[in-house]
mmCIF file of C-alpha atoms in Angstrom:
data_model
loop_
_atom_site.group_PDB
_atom_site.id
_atom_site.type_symbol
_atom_site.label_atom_id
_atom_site.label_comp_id
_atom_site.label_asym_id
_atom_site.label_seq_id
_atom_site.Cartn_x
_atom_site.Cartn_y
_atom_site.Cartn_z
ATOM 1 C CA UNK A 1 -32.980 -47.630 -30.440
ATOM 2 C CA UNK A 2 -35.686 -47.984 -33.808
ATOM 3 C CA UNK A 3 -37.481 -45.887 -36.094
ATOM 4 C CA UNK A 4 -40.301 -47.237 -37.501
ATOM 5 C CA UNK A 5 -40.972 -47.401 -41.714
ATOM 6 C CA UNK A 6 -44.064 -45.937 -43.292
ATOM 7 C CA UNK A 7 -45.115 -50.145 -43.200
ATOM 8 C CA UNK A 8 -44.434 -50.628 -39.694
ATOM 9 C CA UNK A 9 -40.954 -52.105 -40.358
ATOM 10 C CA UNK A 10 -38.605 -51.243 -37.350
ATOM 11 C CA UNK A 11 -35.083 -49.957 -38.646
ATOM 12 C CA UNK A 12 -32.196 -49.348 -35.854
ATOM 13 C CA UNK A 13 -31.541 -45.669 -35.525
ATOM 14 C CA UNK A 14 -27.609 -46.281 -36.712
ATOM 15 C CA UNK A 15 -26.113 -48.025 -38.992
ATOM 16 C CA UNK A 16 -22.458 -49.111 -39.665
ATOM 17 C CA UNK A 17 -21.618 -47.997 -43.196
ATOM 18 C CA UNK A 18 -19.184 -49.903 -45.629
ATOM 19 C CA UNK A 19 -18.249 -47.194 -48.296
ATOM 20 C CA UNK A 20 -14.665 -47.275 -49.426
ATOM 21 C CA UNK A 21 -13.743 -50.623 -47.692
ATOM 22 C CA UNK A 22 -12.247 -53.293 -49.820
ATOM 23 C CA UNK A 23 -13.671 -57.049 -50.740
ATOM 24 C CA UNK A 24 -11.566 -59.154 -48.371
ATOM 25 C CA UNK A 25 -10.857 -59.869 -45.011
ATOM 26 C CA UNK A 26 -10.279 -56.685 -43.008
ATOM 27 C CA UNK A 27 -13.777 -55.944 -44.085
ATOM 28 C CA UNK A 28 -15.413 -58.893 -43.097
ATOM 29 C CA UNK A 29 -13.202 -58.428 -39.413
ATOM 30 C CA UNK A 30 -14.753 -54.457 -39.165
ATOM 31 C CA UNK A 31 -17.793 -55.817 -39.305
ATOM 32 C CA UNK A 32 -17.775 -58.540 -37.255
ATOM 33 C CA UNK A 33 -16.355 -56.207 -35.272
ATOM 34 C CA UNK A 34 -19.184 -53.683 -35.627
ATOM 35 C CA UNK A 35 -21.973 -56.380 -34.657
ATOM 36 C CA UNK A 36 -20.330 -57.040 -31.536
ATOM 37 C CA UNK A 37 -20.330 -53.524 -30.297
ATOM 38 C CA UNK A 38 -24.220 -53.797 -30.943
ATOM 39 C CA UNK A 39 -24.951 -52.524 -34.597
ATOM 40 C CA UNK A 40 -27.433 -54.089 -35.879
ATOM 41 C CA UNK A 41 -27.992 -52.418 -39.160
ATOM 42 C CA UNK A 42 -25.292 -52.666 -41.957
ATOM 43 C CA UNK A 43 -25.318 -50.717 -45.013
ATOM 44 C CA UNK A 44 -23.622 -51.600 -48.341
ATOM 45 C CA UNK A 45 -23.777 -51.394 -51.974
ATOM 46 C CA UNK A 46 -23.407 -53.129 -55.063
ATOM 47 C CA UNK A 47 -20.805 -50.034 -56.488
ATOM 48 C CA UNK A 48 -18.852 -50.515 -52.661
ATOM 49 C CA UNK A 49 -17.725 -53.843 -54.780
ATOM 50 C CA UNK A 50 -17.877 -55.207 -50.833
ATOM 51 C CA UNK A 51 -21.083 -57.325 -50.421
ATOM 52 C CA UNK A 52 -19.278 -60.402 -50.413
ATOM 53 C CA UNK A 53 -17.146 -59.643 -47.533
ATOM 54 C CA UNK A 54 -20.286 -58.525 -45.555
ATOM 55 C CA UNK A 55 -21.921 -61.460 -46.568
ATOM 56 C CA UNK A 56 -18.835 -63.643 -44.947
ATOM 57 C CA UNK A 57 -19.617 -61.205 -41.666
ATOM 58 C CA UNK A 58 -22.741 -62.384 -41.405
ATOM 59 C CA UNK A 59 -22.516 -65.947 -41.823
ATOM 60 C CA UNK A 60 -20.396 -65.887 -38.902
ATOM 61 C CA UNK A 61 -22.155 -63.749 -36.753
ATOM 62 C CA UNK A 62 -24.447 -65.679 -34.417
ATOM 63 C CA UNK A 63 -26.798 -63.496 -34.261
ATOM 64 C CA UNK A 64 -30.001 -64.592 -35.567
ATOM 65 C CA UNK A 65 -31.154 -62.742 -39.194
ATOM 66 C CA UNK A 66 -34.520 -61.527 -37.733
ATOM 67 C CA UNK A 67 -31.978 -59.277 -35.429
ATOM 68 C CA UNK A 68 -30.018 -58.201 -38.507
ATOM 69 C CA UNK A 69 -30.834 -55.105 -40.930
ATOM 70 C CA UNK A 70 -29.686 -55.306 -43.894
ATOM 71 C CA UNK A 71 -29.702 -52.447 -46.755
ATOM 72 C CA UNK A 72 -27.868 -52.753 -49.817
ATOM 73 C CA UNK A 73 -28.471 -50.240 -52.875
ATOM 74 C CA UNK A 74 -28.863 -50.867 -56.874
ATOM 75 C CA UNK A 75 -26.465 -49.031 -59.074
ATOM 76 C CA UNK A 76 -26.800 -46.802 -61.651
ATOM 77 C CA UNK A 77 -25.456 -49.286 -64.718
ATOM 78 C CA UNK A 78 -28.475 -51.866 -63.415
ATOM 79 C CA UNK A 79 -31.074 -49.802 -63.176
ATOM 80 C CA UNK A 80 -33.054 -50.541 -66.503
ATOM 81 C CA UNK A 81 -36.334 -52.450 -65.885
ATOM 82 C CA UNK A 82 -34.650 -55.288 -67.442
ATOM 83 C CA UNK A 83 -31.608 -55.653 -64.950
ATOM 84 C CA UNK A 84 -32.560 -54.814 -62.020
ATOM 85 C CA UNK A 85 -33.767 -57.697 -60.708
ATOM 86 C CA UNK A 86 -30.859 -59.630 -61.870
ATOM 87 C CA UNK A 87 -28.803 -57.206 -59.665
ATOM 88 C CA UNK A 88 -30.958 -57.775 -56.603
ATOM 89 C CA UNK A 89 -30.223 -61.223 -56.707
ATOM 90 C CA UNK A 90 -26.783 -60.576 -57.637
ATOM 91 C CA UNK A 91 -26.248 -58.968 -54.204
ATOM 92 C CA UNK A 92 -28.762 -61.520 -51.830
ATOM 93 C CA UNK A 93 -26.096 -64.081 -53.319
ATOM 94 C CA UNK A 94 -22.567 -61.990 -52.111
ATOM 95 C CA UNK A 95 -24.422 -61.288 -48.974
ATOM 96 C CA UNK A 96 -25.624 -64.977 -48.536
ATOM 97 C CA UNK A 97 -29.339 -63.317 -47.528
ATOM 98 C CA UNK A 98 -32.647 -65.096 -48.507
ATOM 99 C CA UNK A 99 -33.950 -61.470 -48.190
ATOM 100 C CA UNK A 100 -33.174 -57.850 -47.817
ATOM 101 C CA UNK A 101 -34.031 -55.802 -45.002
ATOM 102 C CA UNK A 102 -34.132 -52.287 -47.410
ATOM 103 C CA UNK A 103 -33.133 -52.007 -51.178
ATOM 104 C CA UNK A 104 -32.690 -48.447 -52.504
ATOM 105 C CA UNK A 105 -32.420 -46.843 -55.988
ATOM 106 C CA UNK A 106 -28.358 -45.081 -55.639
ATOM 107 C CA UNK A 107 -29.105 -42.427 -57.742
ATOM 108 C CA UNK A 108 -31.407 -41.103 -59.365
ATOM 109 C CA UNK A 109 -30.878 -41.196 -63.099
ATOM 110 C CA UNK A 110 -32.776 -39.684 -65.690
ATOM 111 C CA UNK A 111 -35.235 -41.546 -67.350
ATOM 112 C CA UNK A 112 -34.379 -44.758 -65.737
ATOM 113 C CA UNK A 113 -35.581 -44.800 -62.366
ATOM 114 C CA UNK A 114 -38.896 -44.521 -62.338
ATOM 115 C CA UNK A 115 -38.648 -47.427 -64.197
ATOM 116 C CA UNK A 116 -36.800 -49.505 -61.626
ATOM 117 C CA UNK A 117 -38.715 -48.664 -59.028
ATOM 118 C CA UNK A 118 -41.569 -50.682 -60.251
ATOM 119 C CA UNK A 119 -39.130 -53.016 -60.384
ATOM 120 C CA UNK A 120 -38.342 -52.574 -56.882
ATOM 121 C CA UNK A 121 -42.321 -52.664 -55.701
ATOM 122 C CA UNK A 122 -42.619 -55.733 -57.740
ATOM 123 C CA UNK A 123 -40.215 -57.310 -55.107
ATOM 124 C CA UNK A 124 -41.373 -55.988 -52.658
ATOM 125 C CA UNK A 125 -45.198 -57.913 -53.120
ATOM 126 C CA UNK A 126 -42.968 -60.654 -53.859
ATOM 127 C CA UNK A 127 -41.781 -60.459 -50.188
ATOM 128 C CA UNK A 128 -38.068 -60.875 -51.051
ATOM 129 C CA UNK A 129 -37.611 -57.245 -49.511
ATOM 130 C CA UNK A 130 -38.919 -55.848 -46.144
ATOM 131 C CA UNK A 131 -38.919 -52.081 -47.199
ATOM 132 C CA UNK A 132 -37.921 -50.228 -49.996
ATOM 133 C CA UNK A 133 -36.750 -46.924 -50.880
ATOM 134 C CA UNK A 134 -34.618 -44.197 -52.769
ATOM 135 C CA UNK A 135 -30.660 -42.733 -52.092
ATOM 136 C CA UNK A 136 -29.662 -39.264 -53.384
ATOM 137 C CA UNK A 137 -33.401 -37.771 -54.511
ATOM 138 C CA UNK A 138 -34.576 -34.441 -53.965
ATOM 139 C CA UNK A 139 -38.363 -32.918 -54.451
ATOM 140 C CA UNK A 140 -38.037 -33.176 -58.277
ATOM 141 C CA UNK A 141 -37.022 -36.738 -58.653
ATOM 142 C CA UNK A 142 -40.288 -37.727 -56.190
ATOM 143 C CA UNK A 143 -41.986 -35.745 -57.866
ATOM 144 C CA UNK A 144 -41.380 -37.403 -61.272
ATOM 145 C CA UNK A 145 -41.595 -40.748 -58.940
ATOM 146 C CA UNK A 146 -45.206 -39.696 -57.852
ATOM 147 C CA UNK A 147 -46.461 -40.510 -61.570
ATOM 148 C CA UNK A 148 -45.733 -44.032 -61.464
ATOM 149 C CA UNK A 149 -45.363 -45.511 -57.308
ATOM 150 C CA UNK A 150 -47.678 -47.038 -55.977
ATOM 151 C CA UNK A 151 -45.591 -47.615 -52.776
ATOM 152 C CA UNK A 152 -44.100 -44.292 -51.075
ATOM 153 C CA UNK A 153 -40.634 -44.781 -50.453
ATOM 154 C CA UNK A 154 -39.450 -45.708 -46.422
ATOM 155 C CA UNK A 155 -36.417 -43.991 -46.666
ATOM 156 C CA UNK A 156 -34.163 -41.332 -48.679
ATOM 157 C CA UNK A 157 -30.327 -41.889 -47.745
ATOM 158 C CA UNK A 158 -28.861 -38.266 -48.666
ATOM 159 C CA UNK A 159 -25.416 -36.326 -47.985
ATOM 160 C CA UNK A 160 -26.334 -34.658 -44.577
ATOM 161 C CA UNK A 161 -24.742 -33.024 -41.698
ATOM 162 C CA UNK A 162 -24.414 -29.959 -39.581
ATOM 163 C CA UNK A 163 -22.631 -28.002 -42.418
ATOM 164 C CA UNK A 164 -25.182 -29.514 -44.794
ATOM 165 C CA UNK A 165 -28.817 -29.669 -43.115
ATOM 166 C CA UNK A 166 -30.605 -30.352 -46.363
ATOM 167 C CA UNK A 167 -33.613 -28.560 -44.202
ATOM 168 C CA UNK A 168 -36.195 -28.084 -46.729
ATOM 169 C CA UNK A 169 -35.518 -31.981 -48.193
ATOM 170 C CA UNK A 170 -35.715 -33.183 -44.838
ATOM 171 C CA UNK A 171 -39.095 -31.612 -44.049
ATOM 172 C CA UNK A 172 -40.248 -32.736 -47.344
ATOM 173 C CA UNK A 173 -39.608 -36.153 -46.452
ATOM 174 C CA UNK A 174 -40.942 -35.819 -43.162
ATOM 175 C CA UNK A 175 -44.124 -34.873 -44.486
ATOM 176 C CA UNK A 176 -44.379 -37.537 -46.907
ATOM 177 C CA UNK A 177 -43.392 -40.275 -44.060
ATOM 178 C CA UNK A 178 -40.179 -41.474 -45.732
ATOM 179 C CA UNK A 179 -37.122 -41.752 -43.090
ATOM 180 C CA UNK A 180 -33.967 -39.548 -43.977
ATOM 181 C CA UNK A 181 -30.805 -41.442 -43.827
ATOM 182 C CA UNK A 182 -27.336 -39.458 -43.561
ATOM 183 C CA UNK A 183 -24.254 -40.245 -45.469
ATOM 184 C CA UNK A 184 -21.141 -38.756 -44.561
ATOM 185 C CA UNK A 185 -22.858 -37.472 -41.032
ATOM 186 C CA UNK A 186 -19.825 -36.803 -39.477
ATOM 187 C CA UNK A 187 -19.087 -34.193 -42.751
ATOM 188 C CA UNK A 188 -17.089 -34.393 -45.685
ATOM 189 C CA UNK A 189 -13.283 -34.919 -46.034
ATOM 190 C CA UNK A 190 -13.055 -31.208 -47.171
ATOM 191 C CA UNK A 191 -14.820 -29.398 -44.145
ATOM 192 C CA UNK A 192 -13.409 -30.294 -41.162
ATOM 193 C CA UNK A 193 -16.567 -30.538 -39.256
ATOM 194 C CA UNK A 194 -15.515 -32.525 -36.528
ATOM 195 C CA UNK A 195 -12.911 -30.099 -35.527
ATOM 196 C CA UNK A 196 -15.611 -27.248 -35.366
ATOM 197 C CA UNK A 197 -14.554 -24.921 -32.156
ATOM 198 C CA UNK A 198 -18.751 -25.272 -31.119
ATOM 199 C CA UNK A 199 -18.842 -29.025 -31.282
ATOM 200 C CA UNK A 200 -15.419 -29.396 -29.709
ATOM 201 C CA UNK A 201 -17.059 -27.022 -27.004
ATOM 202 C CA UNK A 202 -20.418 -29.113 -26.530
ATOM 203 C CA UNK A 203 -18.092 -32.181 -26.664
ATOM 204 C CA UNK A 204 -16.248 -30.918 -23.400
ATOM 205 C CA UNK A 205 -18.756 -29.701 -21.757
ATOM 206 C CA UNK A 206 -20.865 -33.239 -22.399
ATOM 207 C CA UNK A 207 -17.889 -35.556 -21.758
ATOM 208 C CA UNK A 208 -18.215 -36.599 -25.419
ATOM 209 C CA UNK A 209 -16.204 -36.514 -28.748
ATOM 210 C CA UNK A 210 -17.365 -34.261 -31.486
ATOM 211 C CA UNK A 211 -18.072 -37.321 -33.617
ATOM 212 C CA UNK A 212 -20.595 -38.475 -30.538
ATOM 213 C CA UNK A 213 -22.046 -35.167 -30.751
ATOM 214 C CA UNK A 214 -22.959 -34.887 -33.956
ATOM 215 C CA UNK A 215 -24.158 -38.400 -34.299
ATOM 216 C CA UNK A 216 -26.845 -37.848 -31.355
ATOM 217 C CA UNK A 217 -27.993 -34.431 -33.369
ATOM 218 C CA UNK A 218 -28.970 -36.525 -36.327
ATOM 219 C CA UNK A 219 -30.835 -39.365 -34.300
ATOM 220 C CA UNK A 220 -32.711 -36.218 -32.179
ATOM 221 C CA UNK A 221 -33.840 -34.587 -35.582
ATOM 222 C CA UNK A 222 -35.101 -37.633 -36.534
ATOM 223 C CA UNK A 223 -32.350 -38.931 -38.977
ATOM 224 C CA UNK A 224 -30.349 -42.355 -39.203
ATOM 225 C CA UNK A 225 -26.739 -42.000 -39.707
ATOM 226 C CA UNK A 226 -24.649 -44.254 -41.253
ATOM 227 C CA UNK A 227 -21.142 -43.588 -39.918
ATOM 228 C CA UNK A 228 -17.927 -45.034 -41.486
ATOM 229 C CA UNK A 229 -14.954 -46.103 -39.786
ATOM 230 C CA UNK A 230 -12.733 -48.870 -40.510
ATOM 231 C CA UNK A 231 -10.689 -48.119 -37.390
ATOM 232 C CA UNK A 232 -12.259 -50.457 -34.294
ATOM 233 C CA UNK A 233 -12.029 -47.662 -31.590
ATOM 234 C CA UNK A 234 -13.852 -45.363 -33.781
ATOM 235 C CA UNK A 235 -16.406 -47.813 -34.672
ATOM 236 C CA UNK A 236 -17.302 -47.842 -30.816
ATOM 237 C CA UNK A 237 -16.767 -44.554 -30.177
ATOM 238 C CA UNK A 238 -19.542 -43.853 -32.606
ATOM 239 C CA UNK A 239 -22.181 -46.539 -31.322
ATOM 240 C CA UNK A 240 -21.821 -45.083 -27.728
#
């Protein structure tokens, strides 16, 4: 299953997410593991401090790049005009890519971001990435964006899940063709979603865990979830 970019780049509709995991073997293994089950689309970032051990992933793979979608994000310490290309080629070495699939801005800070993301359309028209994009930005910050793009953004990775819908961002985004990604789509530590009596009660009635559940709401709304698990029955249980 795809979505298609606002330049006619095809994304898979899931992607197996990398926060939290450490820079070593058990890391590379997961997602080994991951590309097995069928992911196709890994996310990472420079701040995970894991790109290398993604990188040894998928070296090892077999599966041919032009199969592969990979998104890796530039932090917040990088992102003056002057560094920011430094750090993109910081992370296409750990991840032993001649390209990226998707580069996004982490955050957006003040008075710096606008800034690299002419930086970021710059290599885009340099073809060294396939799609570009933002992580974390709400109306304002494209707004601000607005005065300087000339590229609109393919997709905004944000915190979003049933106890968060984020409804007014997402039709924002939806109306300016940018994709919405979901971090944390199965909720946050704190909330408990996925022991929510009405998604245990769908679950049942569906033959499906709550996890499943919510994870087929996001790619029906439009949305591409990037679930986390380090745990290999988990990691299938949320591809199927």
């Amino acid at each position: 299953m795809e979505t298609t970019l606002n330049n006619g780049v095809k994304m898979p509709a899931i992607a197996y997410g990398v926060f939290k995991m450490p820079n070593d073997a058990s890391t590379t293994q997961r997602v080994k593991e991951a590309l097995e089950l069928g992911y196709r689309h890994i996310d990472t970032a420079a701040v995970y401090g894991n790109e290398e051990a993604v990188g040894a992933a998928l070296q090892g793979c077999g599966i041919p790049r032009e199969e592969l979608f990979i998104t890796t994000k530039c932090w917040n310490d990088d992102m003056r005009s002057d560094n920011v290309e430094n750090a993109f080629h910081e992370s296409l070495a750990k991840l032993k890519l001649d390209y990226l699939d998707l580069y996004l801005i982490h955050w957006p800070v003040k008075g710096k971001f606008t800034e690299a993301y002419q930086v970021f359309e710059k290599l885009y028209h340099s073809k060294k990435i396939r799609a570009i994009g933002v992580s974390n930005f709400h109306m304002g910050h494209f707004q601000e964006l607005d005065k300087v793009k000339t590229i609109v953004p393919a997709v905004n990775q944000i915190e979003l899940h049933p106890y968060l819908s984020q409804k007014d961002l997402v039709e924002y985004c939806g109306k300016h063709d940018i994709i919405v990604e979901a971090w944390s789509p199965l909720g946050a530590a704190k909330n408990d979603l996925l022991k929510d009596p009405i998604l245990q009660s769908i679950g049942e009635k569906h033959g499906k865990t709550p996890a499943q559940i919510v994870l087929r709401w996001n790619i029906e709304c439009g949305v591409v979830p990037l679930p986390k698990s380090s745990t290999p029955s988990r990691i299938k249980e949320n591809f199927e």
